[in-house]
Amino acid sequence: MAEADSVKALSGLLNGIAQKAYYGNSDITEDLLKSEIYPDMSQEEFHALHEKMRGVLKSIATADMDQTQLEAFLTAQTCKQGGGGVSSEQAAALGRFWKAHRMRIRESLLAQSRWEPGLRSVNWRVDLQTASSRGSTSSTPVALVELELGRNRQDSEFVCLEFDELKVNQVLKKMAEIQESIDSIVHHS
């Protein structure tokens, strides 16, 4: 395989790995990549190459390497003895691939790590309740809280809560306990 063809094939392999691992394309399989990109390579050789590139790309993506970190990492990979490292051509292809795909892979990793649904906004106000459902009149303050919840790229759902003074105080107490727990964890690490 000529060097230009080798670099092109490796770029295709990296794109395939990214499609499956980061972009959620379940149609991409190791067998598909082998048959389309490296049909003449033995299954064992291809599996070793695939796993090596998948591992290197995972290391780069997990660390969200900037250009300086990437260059140092790839230099270290090219200096590895034995079959554990990458060639200079592979390092160059990895560098070009990461430069082109860094932001998209980062966004994908962030989206995969978010809890769903997420809290998009909170709106609240205090009203005076002037009449109850039984017809009696009172002027009790009531807190009305509206939570906007949403999943990535979907419409929002709204949850409306109504609290009297006692419930507001209970919520504030629980939030203070949560903050104390977070503070104790942060200060211990």
Tab-separated table of C-alpha atoms in Angstrom:
chain	number	residue	atom	x	y	z
A	1	MET	CA	0.000	0.000	0.000
A	2	ALA	CA	1.466	3.356	-0.990
A	3	GLU	CA	1.995	5.927	1.748
A	4	ALA	CA	-0.816	8.195	0.478
A	5	ASP	CA	-3.202	5.221	0.336
A	6	SER	CA	-2.070	4.130	3.787
A	7	VAL	CA	-2.790	7.583	5.276
A	8	LYS	CA	-6.165	7.709	3.501
A	9	ALA	CA	-7.083	4.254	4.817
A	10	LEU	CA	-6.056	5.190	8.353
A	11	SER	CA	-8.145	8.373	8.151
A	12	GLY	CA	-11.099	6.242	7.093
A	13	LEU	CA	-10.501	3.887	10.003
A	14	LEU	CA	-10.341	6.794	12.475
A	15	ASN	CA	-13.557	8.227	11.029
A	16	GLY	CA	-15.238	4.836	11.395
A	17	ILE	CA	-14.082	4.485	14.998
A	18	ALA	CA	-15.367	7.998	15.778
A	19	GLN	CA	-18.700	7.269	14.086
A	20	LYS	CA	-19.263	4.230	16.282
A	21	ALA	CA	-17.738	5.406	19.565
A	22	TYR	CA	-18.647	9.092	19.633
A	23	TYR	CA	-21.368	9.804	17.096
A	24	GLY	CA	-23.671	6.877	17.909
A	25	ASN	CA	-23.628	5.208	14.488
A	26	SER	CA	-24.285	1.557	15.384
A	27	ASP	CA	-24.136	0.502	11.717
A	28	ILE	CA	-20.342	0.821	11.789
A	29	THR	CA	-18.722	-2.445	12.848
A	30	GLU	CA	-15.160	-3.671	12.943
A	31	ASP	CA	-15.985	-6.177	10.174
A	32	LEU	CA	-17.444	-3.418	7.982
A	33	LEU	CA	-14.348	-1.253	8.452
A	34	LYS	CA	-12.066	-4.172	7.595
A	35	SER	CA	-13.992	-5.156	4.469
A	36	GLU	CA	-14.298	-1.562	3.213
A	37	ILE	CA	-10.900	-0.118	4.148
A	38	TYR	CA	-8.450	-2.990	4.666
A	39	PRO	CA	-9.802	-5.959	2.637
A	40	ASP	CA	-6.319	-7.433	2.026
A	41	MET	CA	-5.206	-7.337	5.679
A	42	SER	CA	-5.573	-10.436	7.845
A	43	GLN	CA	-8.264	-10.360	10.534
A	44	GLU	CA	-5.649	-10.524	13.328
A	45	GLU	CA	-3.587	-7.658	11.909
A	46	PHE	CA	-6.679	-5.533	11.375
A	47	HIS	CA	-8.013	-6.252	14.865
A	48	ALA	CA	-4.665	-5.201	16.370
A	49	LEU	CA	-4.606	-1.986	14.288
A	50	HIS	CA	-8.251	-1.226	15.102
A	51	GLU	CA	-7.740	-1.701	18.857
A	52	LYS	CA	-4.538	0.349	18.841
A	53	MET	CA	-6.172	3.276	17.018
A	54	ARG	CA	-9.319	3.025	19.152
A	55	GLY	CA	-7.197	3.131	22.319
A	56	VAL	CA	-5.044	6.031	21.143
A	57	LEU	CA	-8.105	7.999	20.026
A	58	LYS	CA	-9.819	7.280	23.354
A	59	SER	CA	-6.769	8.579	25.242
A	60	ILE	CA	-6.693	11.742	23.148
A	61	ALA	CA	-10.450	12.329	23.450
A	62	THR	CA	-10.667	11.586	27.162
A	63	ALA	CA	-7.909	14.098	27.887
A	64	ASP	CA	-9.399	16.597	25.385
A	65	MET	CA	-5.843	17.315	24.276
A	66	ASP	CA	-4.931	20.692	22.865
A	67	GLN	CA	-2.377	20.927	20.042
A	68	THR	CA	0.649	21.068	22.357
A	69	GLN	CA	-0.502	18.107	24.446
A	70	LEU	CA	-1.337	16.164	21.300
A	71	GLU	CA	2.107	16.736	19.802
A	72	ALA	CA	3.812	15.602	23.021
A	73	PHE	CA	1.550	12.543	23.278
A	74	LEU	CA	2.068	11.515	19.657
A	75	THR	CA	5.835	12.038	19.944
A	76	ALA	CA	5.854	9.726	22.958
A	77	GLN	CA	3.771	7.194	21.011
A	78	THR	CA	6.202	7.216	18.074
A	79	CYS	CA	9.146	6.658	20.438
A	80	LYS	CA	7.622	3.523	22.019
A	81	GLN	CA	9.585	0.366	21.348
A	82	GLY	CA	7.916	-2.749	19.955
A	83	GLY	CA	4.356	-2.847	18.628
A	84	GLY	CA	2.852	-0.592	21.294
A	85	GLY	CA	3.498	2.725	19.580
A	86	VAL	CA	2.461	4.363	16.343
A	87	SER	CA	4.436	5.165	13.221
A	88	SER	CA	5.165	8.757	12.231
A	89	GLU	CA	2.613	8.458	9.377
A	90	GLN	CA	-0.019	7.226	11.849
A	91	ALA	CA	0.858	10.053	14.247
A	92	ALA	CA	0.441	12.601	11.447
A	93	ALA	CA	-2.931	11.113	10.472
A	94	LEU	CA	-4.047	11.130	14.126
A	95	GLY	CA	-2.997	14.772	14.443
A	96	ARG	CA	-4.954	15.826	11.360
A	97	PHE	CA	-7.968	13.779	12.432
A	98	TRP	CA	-8.010	15.271	15.951
A	99	LYS	CA	-7.661	18.805	14.640
A	100	ALA	CA	-10.709	18.291	12.424
A	101	HIS	CA	-12.879	16.362	14.913
A	102	ARG	CA	-11.902	17.662	18.357
A	103	MET	CA	-14.893	19.940	18.937
A	104	ARG	CA	-17.471	17.466	17.660
A	105	ILE	CA	-16.055	14.598	19.737
A	106	ARG	CA	-15.885	16.840	22.805
A	107	GLU	CA	-19.535	17.831	22.358
A	108	SER	CA	-20.485	14.175	21.963
A	109	LEU	CA	-18.642	13.186	25.148
A	110	LEU	CA	-20.294	16.034	27.062
A	111	ALA	CA	-23.726	15.024	25.793
A	112	GLN	CA	-23.095	11.408	26.813
A	113	SER	CA	-22.099	12.456	30.321
A	114	ARG	CA	-25.108	14.655	31.103
A	115	TRP	CA	-27.951	13.536	33.269
A	116	GLU	CA	-31.210	13.558	31.441
A	117	PRO	CA	-33.537	15.316	31.630
A	118	GLY	CA	-31.650	18.443	32.540
A	119	LEU	CA	-32.894	21.521	34.338
A	120	ARG	CA	-33.086	24.327	31.795
A	121	SER	CA	-34.543	27.094	33.946
A	122	VAL	CA	-36.257	27.927	37.232
A	123	ASN	CA	-38.814	30.678	37.688
A	124	TRP	CA	-40.435	31.509	40.972
A	125	ARG	CA	-42.558	34.091	42.664
A	126	VAL	CA	-44.419	34.615	45.917
A	127	ASP	CA	-48.154	35.233	45.755
A	128	LEU	CA	-50.754	35.859	48.376
A	129	GLN	CA	-53.439	33.226	48.380
A	130	THR	CA	-56.664	35.181	48.695
A	131	ALA	CA	-59.203	32.356	48.702
A	132	SER	CA	-59.087	28.617	49.275
A	133	SER	CA	-61.012	25.999	47.347
A	134	ARG	CA	-63.521	25.887	50.222
A	135	GLY	CA	-64.421	29.521	49.765
A	136	SER	CA	-62.787	30.863	52.932
A	137	THR	CA	-60.587	33.886	52.564
A	138	SER	CA	-57.012	34.143	53.811
A	139	SER	CA	-53.892	36.060	52.920
A	140	THR	CA	-51.304	33.289	53.213
A	141	PRO	CA	-48.110	33.718	51.177
A	142	VAL	CA	-47.500	30.914	48.676
A	143	ALA	CA	-44.331	30.264	46.684
A	144	LEU	CA	-44.945	29.204	43.094
A	145	VAL	CA	-42.010	27.497	41.386
A	146	GLU	CA	-41.871	26.566	37.708
A	147	LEU	CA	-39.153	24.152	36.557
A	148	GLU	CA	-38.339	23.778	32.882
A	149	LEU	CA	-36.937	20.302	32.214
A	150	GLY	CA	-35.654	19.075	28.892
A	151	ARG	CA	-33.727	16.419	27.072
A	152	ASN	CA	-31.115	17.225	24.476
A	153	ARG	CA	-32.735	18.515	21.248
A	154	GLN	CA	-36.302	17.947	22.506
A	155	ASP	CA	-39.127	20.201	23.648
A	156	SER	CA	-39.236	21.230	27.284
A	157	GLU	CA	-41.528	19.907	29.962
A	158	PHE	CA	-42.750	22.227	32.713
A	159	VAL	CA	-43.366	21.271	36.325
A	160	CYS	CA	-45.218	23.711	38.570
A	161	LEU	CA	-44.893	23.475	42.347
A	162	GLU	CA	-46.717	25.347	45.076
A	163	PHE	CA	-45.201	25.722	48.555
A	164	ASP	CA	-46.498	27.239	51.735
A	165	GLU	CA	-44.070	28.852	54.194
A	166	LEU	CA	-43.405	25.571	56.041
A	167	LYS	CA	-42.517	23.721	52.805
A	168	VAL	CA	-40.250	26.559	51.656
A	169	ASN	CA	-38.364	26.358	54.949
A	170	GLN	CA	-38.042	22.557	54.593
A	171	VAL	CA	-36.682	22.905	51.046
A	172	LEU	CA	-34.192	25.567	52.160
A	173	LYS	CA	-33.047	23.333	55.042
A	174	LYS	CA	-32.524	20.380	52.673
A	175	MET	CA	-30.596	22.589	50.237
A	176	ALA	CA	-28.361	23.776	53.086
A	177	GLU	CA	-27.700	20.133	54.050
A	178	ILE	CA	-26.809	19.315	50.441
A	179	GLN	CA	-24.459	22.312	50.290
A	180	GLU	CA	-22.774	21.200	53.540
A	181	SER	CA	-22.278	17.705	52.107
A	182	ILE	CA	-20.772	19.107	48.912
A	183	ASP	CA	-18.512	21.427	50.896
A	184	SER	CA	-17.271	18.575	53.086
A	185	ILE	CA	-16.440	16.480	50.007
A	186	VAL	CA	-14.713	19.377	48.225
A	187	HIS	CA	-12.642	20.320	51.276
A	188	HIS	CA	-11.535	16.702	51.818
A	189	SER	CA	-10.271	16.188	48.267
